[in-house]
XYZ file of C-alpha atoms in Angstrom:
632
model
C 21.389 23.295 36.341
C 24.162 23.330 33.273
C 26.457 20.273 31.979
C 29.830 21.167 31.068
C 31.828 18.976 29.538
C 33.523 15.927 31.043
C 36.722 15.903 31.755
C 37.292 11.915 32.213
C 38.875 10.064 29.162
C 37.682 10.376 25.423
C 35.597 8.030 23.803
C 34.503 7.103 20.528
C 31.272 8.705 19.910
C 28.765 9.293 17.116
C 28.133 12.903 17.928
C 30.193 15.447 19.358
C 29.249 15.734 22.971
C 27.736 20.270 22.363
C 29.601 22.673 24.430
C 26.928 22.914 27.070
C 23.518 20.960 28.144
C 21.115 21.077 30.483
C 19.342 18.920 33.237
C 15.742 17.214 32.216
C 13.230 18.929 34.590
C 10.762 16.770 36.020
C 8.309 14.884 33.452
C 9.861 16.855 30.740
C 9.230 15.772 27.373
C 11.749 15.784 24.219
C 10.227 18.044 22.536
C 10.795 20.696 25.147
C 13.729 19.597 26.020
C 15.227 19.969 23.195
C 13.275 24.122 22.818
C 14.963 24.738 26.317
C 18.420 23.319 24.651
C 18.214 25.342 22.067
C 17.408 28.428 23.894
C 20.306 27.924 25.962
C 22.828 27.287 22.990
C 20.972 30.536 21.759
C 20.511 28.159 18.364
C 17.376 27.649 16.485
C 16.005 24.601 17.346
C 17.519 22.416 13.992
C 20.690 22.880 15.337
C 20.103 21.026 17.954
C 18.142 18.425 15.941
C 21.202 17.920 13.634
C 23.649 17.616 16.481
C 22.163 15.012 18.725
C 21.303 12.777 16.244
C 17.143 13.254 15.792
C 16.932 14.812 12.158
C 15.477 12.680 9.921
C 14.733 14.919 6.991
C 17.777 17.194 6.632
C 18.105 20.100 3.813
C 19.947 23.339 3.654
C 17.870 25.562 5.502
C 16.756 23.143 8.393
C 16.727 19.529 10.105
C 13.339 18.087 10.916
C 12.722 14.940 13.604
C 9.449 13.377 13.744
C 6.868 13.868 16.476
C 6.762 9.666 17.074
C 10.289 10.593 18.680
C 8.690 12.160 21.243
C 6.862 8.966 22.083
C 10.081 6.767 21.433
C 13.683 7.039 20.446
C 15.398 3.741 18.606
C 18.668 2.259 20.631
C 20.418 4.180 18.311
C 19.377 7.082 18.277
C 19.210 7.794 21.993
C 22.675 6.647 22.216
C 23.380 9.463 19.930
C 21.386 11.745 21.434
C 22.636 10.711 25.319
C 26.525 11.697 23.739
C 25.531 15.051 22.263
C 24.122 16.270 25.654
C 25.567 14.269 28.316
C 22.882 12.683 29.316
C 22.632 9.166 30.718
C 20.285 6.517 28.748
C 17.861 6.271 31.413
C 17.508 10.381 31.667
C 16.631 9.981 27.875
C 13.982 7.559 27.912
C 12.339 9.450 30.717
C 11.725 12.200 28.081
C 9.660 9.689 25.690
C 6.744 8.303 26.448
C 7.584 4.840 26.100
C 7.781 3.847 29.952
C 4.465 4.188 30.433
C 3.388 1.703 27.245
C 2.791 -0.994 29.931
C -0.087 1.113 31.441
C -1.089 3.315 28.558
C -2.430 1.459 25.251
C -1.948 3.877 22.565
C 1.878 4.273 23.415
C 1.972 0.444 23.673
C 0.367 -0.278 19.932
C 2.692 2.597 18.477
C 5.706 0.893 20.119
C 4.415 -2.271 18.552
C 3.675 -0.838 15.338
C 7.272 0.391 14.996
C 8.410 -2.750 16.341
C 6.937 -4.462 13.209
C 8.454 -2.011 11.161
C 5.397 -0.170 10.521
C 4.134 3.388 9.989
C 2.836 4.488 13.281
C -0.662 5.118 13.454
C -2.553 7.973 14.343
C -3.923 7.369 18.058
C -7.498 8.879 19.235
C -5.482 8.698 23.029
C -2.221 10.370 22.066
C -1.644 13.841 20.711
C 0.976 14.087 18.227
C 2.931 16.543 19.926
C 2.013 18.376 23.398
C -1.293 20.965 22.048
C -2.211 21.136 25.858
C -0.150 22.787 28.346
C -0.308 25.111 31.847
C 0.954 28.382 31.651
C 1.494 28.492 35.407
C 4.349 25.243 35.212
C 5.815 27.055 31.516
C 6.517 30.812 33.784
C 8.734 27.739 35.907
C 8.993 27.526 39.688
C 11.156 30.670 40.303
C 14.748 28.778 40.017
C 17.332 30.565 38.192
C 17.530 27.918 35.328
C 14.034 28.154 34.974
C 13.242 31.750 35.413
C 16.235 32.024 32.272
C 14.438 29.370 30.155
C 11.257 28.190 31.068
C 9.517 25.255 32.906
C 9.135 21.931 31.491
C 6.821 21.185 28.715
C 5.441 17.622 30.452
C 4.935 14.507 29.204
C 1.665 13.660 30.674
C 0.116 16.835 28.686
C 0.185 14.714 25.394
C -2.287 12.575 27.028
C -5.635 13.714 26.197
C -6.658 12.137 29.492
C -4.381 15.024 31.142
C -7.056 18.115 31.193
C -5.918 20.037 34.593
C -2.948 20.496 36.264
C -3.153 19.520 39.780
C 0.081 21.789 41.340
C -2.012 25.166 40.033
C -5.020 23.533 40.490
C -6.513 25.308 36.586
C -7.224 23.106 33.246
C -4.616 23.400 30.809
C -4.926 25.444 28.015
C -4.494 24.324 23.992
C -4.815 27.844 22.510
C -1.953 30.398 21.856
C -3.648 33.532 24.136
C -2.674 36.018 21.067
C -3.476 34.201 18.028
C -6.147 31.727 19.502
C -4.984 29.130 17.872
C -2.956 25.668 18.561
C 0.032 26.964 18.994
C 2.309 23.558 17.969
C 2.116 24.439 14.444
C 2.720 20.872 11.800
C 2.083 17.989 14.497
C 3.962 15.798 12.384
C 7.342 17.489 13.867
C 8.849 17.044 16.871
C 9.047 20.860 17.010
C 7.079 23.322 14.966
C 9.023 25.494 12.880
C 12.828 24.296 13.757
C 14.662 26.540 11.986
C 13.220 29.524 13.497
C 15.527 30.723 16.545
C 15.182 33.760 19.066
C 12.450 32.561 20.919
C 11.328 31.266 24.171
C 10.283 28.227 24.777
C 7.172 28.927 25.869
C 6.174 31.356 22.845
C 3.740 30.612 20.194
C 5.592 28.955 16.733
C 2.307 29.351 14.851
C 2.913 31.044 11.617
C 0.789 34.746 11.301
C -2.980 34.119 10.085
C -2.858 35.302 6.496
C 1.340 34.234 6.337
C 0.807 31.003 3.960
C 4.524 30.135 3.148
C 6.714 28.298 5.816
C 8.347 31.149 7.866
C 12.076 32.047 7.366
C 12.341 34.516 10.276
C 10.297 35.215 13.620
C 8.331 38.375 12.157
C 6.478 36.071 10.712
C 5.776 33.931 13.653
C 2.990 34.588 16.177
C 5.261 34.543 18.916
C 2.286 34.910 21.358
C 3.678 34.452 25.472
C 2.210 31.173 27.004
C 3.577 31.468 30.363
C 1.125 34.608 30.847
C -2.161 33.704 30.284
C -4.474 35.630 33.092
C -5.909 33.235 35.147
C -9.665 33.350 35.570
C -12.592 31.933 38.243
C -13.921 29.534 35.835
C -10.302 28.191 35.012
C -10.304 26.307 37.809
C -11.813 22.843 38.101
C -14.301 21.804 40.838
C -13.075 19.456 43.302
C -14.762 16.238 41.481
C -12.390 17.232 38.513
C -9.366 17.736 40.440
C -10.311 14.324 41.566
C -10.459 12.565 38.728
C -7.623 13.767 37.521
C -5.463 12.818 40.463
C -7.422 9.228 39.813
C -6.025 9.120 36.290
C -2.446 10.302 37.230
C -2.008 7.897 39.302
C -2.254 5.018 37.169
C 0.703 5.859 35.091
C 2.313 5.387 38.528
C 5.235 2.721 38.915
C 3.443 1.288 42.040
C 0.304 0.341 40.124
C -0.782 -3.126 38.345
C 0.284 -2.436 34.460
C -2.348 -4.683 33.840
C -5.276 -2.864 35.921
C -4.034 1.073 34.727
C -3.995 -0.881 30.900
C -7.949 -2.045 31.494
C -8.821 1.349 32.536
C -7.564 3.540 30.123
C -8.325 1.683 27.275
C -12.003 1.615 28.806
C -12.331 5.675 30.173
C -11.365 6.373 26.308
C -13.845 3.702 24.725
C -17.138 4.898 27.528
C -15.442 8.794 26.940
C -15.760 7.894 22.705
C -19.046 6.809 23.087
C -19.944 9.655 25.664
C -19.313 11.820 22.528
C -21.095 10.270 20.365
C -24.506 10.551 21.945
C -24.290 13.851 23.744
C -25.736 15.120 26.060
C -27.169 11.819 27.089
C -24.461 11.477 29.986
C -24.152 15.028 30.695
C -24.284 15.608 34.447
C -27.012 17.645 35.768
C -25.142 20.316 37.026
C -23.886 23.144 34.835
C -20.032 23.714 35.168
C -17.075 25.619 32.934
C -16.951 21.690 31.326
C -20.273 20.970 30.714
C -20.699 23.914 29.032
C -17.168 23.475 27.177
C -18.417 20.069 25.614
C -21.849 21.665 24.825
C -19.986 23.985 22.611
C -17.786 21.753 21.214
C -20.410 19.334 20.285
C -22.649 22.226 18.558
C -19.515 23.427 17.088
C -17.938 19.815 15.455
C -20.499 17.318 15.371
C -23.879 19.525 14.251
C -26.824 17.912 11.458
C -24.244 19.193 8.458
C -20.990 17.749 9.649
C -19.472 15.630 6.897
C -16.543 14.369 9.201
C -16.893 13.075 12.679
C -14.514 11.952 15.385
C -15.184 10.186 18.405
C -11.665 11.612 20.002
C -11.644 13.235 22.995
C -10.935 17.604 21.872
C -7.767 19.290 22.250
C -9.865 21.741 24.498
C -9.372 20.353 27.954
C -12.476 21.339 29.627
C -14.514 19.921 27.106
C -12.571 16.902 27.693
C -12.774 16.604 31.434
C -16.641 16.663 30.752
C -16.633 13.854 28.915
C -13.798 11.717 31.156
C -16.228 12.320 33.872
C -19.257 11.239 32.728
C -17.055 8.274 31.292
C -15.600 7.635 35.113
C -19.102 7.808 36.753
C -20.306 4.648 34.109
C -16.809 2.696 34.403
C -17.364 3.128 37.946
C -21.159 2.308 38.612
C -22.918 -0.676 40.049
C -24.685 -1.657 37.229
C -21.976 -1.418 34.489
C -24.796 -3.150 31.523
C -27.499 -0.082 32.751
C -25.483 2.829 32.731
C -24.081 1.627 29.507
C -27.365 1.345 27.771
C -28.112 4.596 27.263
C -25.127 5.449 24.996
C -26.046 1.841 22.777
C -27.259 2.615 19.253
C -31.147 2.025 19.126
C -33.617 0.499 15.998
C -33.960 3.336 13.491
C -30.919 5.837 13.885
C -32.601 8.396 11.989
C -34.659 9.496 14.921
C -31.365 10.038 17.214
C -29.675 11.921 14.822
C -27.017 9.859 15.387
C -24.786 8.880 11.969
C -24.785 4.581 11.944
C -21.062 4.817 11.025
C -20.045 6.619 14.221
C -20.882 3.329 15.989
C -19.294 1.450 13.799
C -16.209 3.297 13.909
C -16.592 2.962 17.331
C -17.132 -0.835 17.174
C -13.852 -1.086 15.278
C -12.350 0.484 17.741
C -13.509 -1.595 20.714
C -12.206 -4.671 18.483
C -8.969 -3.122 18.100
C -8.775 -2.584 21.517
C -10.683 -5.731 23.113
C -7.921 -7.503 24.273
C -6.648 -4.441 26.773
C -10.399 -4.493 28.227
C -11.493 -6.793 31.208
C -14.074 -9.183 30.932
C -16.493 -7.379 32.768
C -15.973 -4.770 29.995
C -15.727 -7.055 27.022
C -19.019 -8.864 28.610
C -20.815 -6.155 27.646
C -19.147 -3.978 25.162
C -19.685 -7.058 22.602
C -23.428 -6.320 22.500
C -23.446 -2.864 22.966
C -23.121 -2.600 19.325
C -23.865 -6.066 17.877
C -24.972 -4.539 14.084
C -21.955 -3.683 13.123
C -19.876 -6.956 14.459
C -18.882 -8.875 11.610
C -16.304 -10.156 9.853
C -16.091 -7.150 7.460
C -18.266 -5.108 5.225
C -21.248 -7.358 4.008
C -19.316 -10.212 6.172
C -20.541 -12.637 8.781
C -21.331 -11.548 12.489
C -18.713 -12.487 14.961
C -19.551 -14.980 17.469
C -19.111 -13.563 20.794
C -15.840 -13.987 22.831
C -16.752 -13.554 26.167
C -19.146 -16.645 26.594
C -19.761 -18.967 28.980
C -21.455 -21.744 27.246
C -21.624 -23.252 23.495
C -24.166 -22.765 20.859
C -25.053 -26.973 21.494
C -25.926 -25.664 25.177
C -28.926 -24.073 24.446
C -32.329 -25.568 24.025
C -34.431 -24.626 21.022
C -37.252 -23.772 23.175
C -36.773 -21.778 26.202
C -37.678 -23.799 29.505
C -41.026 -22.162 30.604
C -39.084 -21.342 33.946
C -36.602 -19.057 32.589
C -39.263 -17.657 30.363
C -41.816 -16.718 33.338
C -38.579 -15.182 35.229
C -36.654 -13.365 32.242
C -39.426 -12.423 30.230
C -42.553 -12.166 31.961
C -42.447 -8.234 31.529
C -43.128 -8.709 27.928
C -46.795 -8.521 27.684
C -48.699 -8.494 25.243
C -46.188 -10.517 23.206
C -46.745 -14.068 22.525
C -44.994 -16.992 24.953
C -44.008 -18.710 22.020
C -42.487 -15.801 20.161
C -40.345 -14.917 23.089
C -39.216 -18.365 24.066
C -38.028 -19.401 20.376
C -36.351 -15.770 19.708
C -34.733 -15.562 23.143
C -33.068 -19.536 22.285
C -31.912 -17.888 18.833
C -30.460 -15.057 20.365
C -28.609 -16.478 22.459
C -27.349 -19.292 19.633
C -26.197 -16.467 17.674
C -23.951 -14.549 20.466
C -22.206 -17.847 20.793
C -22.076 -18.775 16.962
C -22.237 -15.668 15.161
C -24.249 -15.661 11.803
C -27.804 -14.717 11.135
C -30.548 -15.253 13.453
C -31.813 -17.925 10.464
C -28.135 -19.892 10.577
C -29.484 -19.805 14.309
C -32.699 -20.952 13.802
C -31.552 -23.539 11.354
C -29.050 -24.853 14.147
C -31.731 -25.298 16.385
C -34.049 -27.053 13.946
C -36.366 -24.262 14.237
C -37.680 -23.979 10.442
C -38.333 -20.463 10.257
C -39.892 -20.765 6.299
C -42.571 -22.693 7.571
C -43.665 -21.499 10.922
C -43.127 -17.385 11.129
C -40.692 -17.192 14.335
C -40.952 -13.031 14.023
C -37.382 -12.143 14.489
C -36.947 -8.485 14.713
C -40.699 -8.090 14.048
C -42.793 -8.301 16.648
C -40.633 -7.855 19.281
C -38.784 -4.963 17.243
C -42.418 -3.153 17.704
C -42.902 -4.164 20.736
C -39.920 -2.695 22.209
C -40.424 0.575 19.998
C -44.461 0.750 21.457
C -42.766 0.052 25.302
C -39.869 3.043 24.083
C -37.278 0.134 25.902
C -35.131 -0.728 23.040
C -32.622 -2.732 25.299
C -34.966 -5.029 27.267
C -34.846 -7.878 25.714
C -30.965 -7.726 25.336
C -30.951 -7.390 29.562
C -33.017 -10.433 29.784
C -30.660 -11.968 27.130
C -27.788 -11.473 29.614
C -29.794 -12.566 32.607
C -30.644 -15.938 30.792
C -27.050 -16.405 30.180
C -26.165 -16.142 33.114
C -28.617 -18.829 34.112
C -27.750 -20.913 31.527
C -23.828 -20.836 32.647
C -24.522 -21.776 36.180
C -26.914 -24.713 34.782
C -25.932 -28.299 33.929
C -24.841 -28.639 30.205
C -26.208 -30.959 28.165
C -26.098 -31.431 24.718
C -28.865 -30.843 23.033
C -27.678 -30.842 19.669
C -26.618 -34.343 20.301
C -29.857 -35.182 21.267
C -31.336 -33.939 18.481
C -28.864 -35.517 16.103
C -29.823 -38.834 17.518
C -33.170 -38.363 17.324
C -33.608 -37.384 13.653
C -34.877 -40.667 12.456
C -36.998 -42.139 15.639
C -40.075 -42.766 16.686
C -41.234 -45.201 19.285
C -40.935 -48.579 18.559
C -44.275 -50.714 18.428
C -43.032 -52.567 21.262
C -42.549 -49.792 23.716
C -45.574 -48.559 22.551
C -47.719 -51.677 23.386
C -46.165 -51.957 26.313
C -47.410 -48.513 27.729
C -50.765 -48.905 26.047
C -50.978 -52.718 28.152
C -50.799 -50.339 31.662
C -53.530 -47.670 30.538
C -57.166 -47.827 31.631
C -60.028 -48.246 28.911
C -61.789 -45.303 28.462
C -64.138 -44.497 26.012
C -64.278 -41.883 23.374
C -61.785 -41.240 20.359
C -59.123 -39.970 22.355
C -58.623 -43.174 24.053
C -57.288 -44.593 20.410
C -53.971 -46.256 20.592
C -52.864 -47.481 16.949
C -50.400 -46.570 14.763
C -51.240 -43.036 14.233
C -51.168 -42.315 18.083
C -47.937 -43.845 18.381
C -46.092 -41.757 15.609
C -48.229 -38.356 17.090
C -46.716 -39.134 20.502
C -42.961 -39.752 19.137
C -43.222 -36.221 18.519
C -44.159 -35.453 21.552
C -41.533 -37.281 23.534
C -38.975 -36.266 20.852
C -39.866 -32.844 22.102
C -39.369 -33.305 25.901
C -36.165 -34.937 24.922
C -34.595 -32.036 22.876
C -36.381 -29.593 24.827
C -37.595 -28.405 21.610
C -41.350 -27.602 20.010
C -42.864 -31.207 18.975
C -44.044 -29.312 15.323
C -40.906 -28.993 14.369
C -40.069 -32.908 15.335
C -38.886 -34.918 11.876
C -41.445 -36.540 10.108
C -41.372 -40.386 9.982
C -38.778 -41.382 7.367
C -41.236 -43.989 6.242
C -43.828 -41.448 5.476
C -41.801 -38.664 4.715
C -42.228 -39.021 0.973
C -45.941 -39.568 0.856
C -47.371 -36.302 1.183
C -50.533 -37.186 2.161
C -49.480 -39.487 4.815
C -47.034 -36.295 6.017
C -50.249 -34.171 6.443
C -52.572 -36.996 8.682
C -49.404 -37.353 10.518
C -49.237 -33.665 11.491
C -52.559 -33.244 11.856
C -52.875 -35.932 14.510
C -49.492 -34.909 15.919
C -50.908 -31.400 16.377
C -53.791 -32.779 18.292
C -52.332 -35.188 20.180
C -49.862 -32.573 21.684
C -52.126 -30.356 22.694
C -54.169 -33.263 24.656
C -51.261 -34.072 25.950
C -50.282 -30.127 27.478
C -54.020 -30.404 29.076
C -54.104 -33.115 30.685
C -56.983 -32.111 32.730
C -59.706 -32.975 30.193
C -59.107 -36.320 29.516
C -57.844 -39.089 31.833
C -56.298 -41.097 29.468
C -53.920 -38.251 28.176
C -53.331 -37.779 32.177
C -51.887 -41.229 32.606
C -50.239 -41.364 28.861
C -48.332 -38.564 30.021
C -46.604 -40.332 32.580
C -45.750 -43.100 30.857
C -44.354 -41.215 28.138
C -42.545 -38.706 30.397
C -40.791 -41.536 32.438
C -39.937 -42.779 28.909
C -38.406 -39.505 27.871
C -36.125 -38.743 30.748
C -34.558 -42.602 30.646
C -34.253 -42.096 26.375
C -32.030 -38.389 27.343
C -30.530 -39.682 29.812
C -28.937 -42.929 27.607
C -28.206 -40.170 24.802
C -25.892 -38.226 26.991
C -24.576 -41.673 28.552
C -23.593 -42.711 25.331
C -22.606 -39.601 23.407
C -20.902 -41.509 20.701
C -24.057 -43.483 19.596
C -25.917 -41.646 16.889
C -29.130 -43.672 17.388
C -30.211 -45.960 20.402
C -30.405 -49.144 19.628
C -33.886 -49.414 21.935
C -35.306 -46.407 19.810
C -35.398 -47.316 16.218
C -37.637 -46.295 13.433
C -40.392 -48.739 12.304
């Protein structure tokens, strides 16, 4: 249908209102919109640019907008361009993107961007300019306006999460079917080639292969027919497709939480990035016209001697709708941390033939992005990729964001419970190993820093006693080919560890720094012991400092060889060595109680003792040392 003009009462305008117009079809974008304008006026395309108010480079020979306009116009400038073609406000914003930025978060971050008076960026989920399109909608729906000029070039097809069009039930094509090539021309314009009239809006503006210069007339202009592209078997999706895309469609629906449609397509595109990057791990079994699409695409863009990656989804829409799916099936599955693993980076990238930085890139991404992700998504997405999380090049790691507990939470040595449930798969690694580097780990998702900053927080001295970060269990993973085990046990401890009571243990251990038992609580317990022969039954001085470590570990939930030395020894080195030599001993005794029956009732004095000496710590928080505990 055609706008004439209106005959109510002038009004003071900013462009002359042009002799004729045209109703937006359905989803229509600018850009095509404005070809269909032009076709009408029977103007080159510039002329319509210059008249409603969208050039923003002007010369002699033509008017150029810019292809953000497409995604947003400023107040300004739609008021302009609602005058020139007698248009109302709200029929102009439906031909930009920006009514979906509350569901969509590239469109929402370019809207920002310009907001802040910034260049927009280039988004990996928003094409420039529509490069995708059906030829079926372009031929129009047999209405006279439309069989005159064209169906609408839609909106929705400068998604790249818009592969198939559900009315004709085919993908959409990105290729001109003459020249085989995009057919948009410079995506930095709003249209390709402005100045160029005489053709249809739904004819190829690429310039001739071999034609160098910027075209002055059509003959030099591919001019290739969109609307007839033969339709063949394999152009049309399987039902699983069609599906999906109906799924994503209708998230970009009014109806739907802006806040749920938000978490999912900033997720589909971060899963569909990584998807891409380690191809064909997600590939579905079956062989389809997509499979094979992003099969080619990966041999043909990201191959051993590719200097320039990108973890965008392809302007070829099959290729894409491979990817989305595979992308869908993990978003969507039970186990969200499993069927993510296999797309995680692994120890020793050269083997995957996987580039490092295409992780990283990805990483930066996924920080970029974070806050538009749910926690479920965020839970896991933080270490999916946990090398490259830092503050910057060479920089600090990140702490975490999404957890439940704080780095004063954990206990340097992993309760033997958690251990035998967690990490009793790990055979053939040491107890001890696995118990101190699990407590590290899990200091460092909460803290950030090196595992050492970790170790150091825990008291764990690391220069002294070998803990075998990244060592041991780095081989052991490699020899069990399960490179993300101990990161799943990581996150089932966690868990535990949130649900548990918290307690303080760097306050305990704080308080404890310079104790031992005092020779008074120490007589006391030896007054209720039996006499029993033999050298282990010795209770002087030396057995009291050996079994301050010992209780200093039960309190902290520490290892006792990595208790403080006595401050009065502490500068005799000779003294330092007896004392860990008979604090060694005396521990161990004291873990087998079976062989000796004075360790057997020692223990429960000194346990009894332990559990009232944590439980006045965390009474009295503000203490630094009890008053019933101090050092001889």
């Amino acid at each position: 249908m055609s706008r004439t003009p209106n005959s109510g009462p002038p009004r003071l305008l900013a462009c002359a209102p042009l002799p004729r117009s045209l109703d937006p079809l359905d989803d229509e974008s600018l850009s095509g919109y404005v070809l269909r304008l032009a076709h009408r006026l029977g103007v080159p395309p510039d002329r319509v640019i210059r008249r409603t108010g969208l050039a923003e480079i002007q010369d002699n020979t033509q008017a150029l907008a810019k292809a953000v306009r497409s995604t947003v116009l400023p107040p300004a400038m739609a008021t302009e361009f609602a005058t020139a073609t007698r248009l109302a406000r709200a029929e102009v914003t439906a031909l930009t993107l920006a009514g979906w930025a509350p569901y969509y978060p590239p469109i929402a971050y370019v809207l920002d961007s310009l907001r802040h008076g910034r260049r927009p960026p280039h988004m990996d989920g928003l094409f420039a300019t529509s490069v995708r399109y059906c030829p079926a909608c372009l031929a129009g729906d047999g209405t006279p306006v439309q069989n005159q000029h064209g169906g609408p070039w839609q909106r929705v097809w400068r998604l790249p999460v818009s592969f198939a069009c559900l009315r004709h039930q085919r993908f959409l094509e990105h290729l001109c079917p003459a020249c085989q090539r995009p057919f948009i021309g410079r995506s930095s314009h709003l249209v390709a080639l402005p100045s160029i009239g005489g053709l249809h809006p739904a004819q190829c503006r690429q310039r001739l292969p071999g034609f160098t210069r910027t075209p002055r007339t059509r003959e030099n202009v591919c001019s290739g027919r969109l609307d007839r592209v033969p339709t063949r078997p394999q152009d049309h999706p399987g039902p699983e497709i069609l599906a999906l895309q109906g799924k994503i469609l209708s998230m970009l629906a009014p109806q739907r939480s802006a806040v749920t449609s938000s978490q999912y397509f900033a997720e589909l595109q971060l899963v569909a990035a990584l998807v891409i990057i380690t191809w064909p791990k997600a590939r579905p079994d079956t062989p389809t016209a997509a499979t094979e699409a992003a099969d080619r695409y990966i041999a043909e863009n990201h191959g051993p001697d590719e200097k320039h990656y990108s973890n965008a989804l392809p302007t070829d829409a099959r290729a894409s709708a491979a990817f989305l799916q595979a992308a869908d099936s993990i978003l969507t599955a039970d186990d969200f941390r499993a069927a993510m693993l296999p797309l995680a980076p692994v120890e020793n990238r050269t083997r995957t033939g996987i580039v490092p930085t295409r992780h990283q890139s990805w990483d930066h991404a996924f920080k970029r992005q974070r806050e538009s992700c749910s926690w479920r998504f965020r839970a896991v997405a933080e270490t999916l990729v946990p090398t490259h999380r830092r503050t910057g090049p060479g920089g600090r790691r990140i702490p975490m964001s999404q957890v439940g507990y704080r780095p004063e939470h954990i206990p340097a040595f992993l309760p033997q419970e958690w251990a035998d449930r967690h990490l009793g798969s790990f055979t053939g690694l040491s107890s001890l190993i696995l118990r101190r580097n699990a407590a590290t780990h899990l200091v460092r998702r909460a803290r950030g820093g090196s595992l050492h900053e970790a170790a150091q927080f825990l008291g764990i001295k690391a220069g002294e006693h070998g803990i075998g970060f990244g060592t041991k269990l780095g081989r052991w993973a490699r020899a069990q080919d399960n490179l993300h085990a101990f990161e799943l046990a990581l996150d089932a401890i966690a868990a535990d560890l949130e649900t548990s009571p918290r307690i303080d243990y760097q306050h305990r251990r704080q308080s404890l720094a310079d104790w031992t038992l005092t020779p008074a609580i120490w007589n006391h317990m030896v007054a209720q012991l039996q006499e029993w022969p033999g050298n282990r039954a010795i209770t002087d001085d030396r057995k009291r400092l050996a079994v301050s470590a010992y209780t200093w570990a039960r309190v902290t939930q520490g290892e006792y060889f990595f208790s403080p030395c006595p401050s009065h020894i502490a500068a005799d080195p000779e003294a330092c060595r007896l004392w860990k030599y008979h604090r060694r001993f005396t521990c161990t005794w004291l873990r087998q109680t079976d062989d000796h029956p004075h360790y057997r009732e020692l223990k429960v004095l000194l346990d009894a003792h332990a559990d009232q000496l944590a439980a006045a710590i965390d009474a009295v928080r503000s203490r630094p040392v009890l008053a019933t505990s101090q050092p001889e």
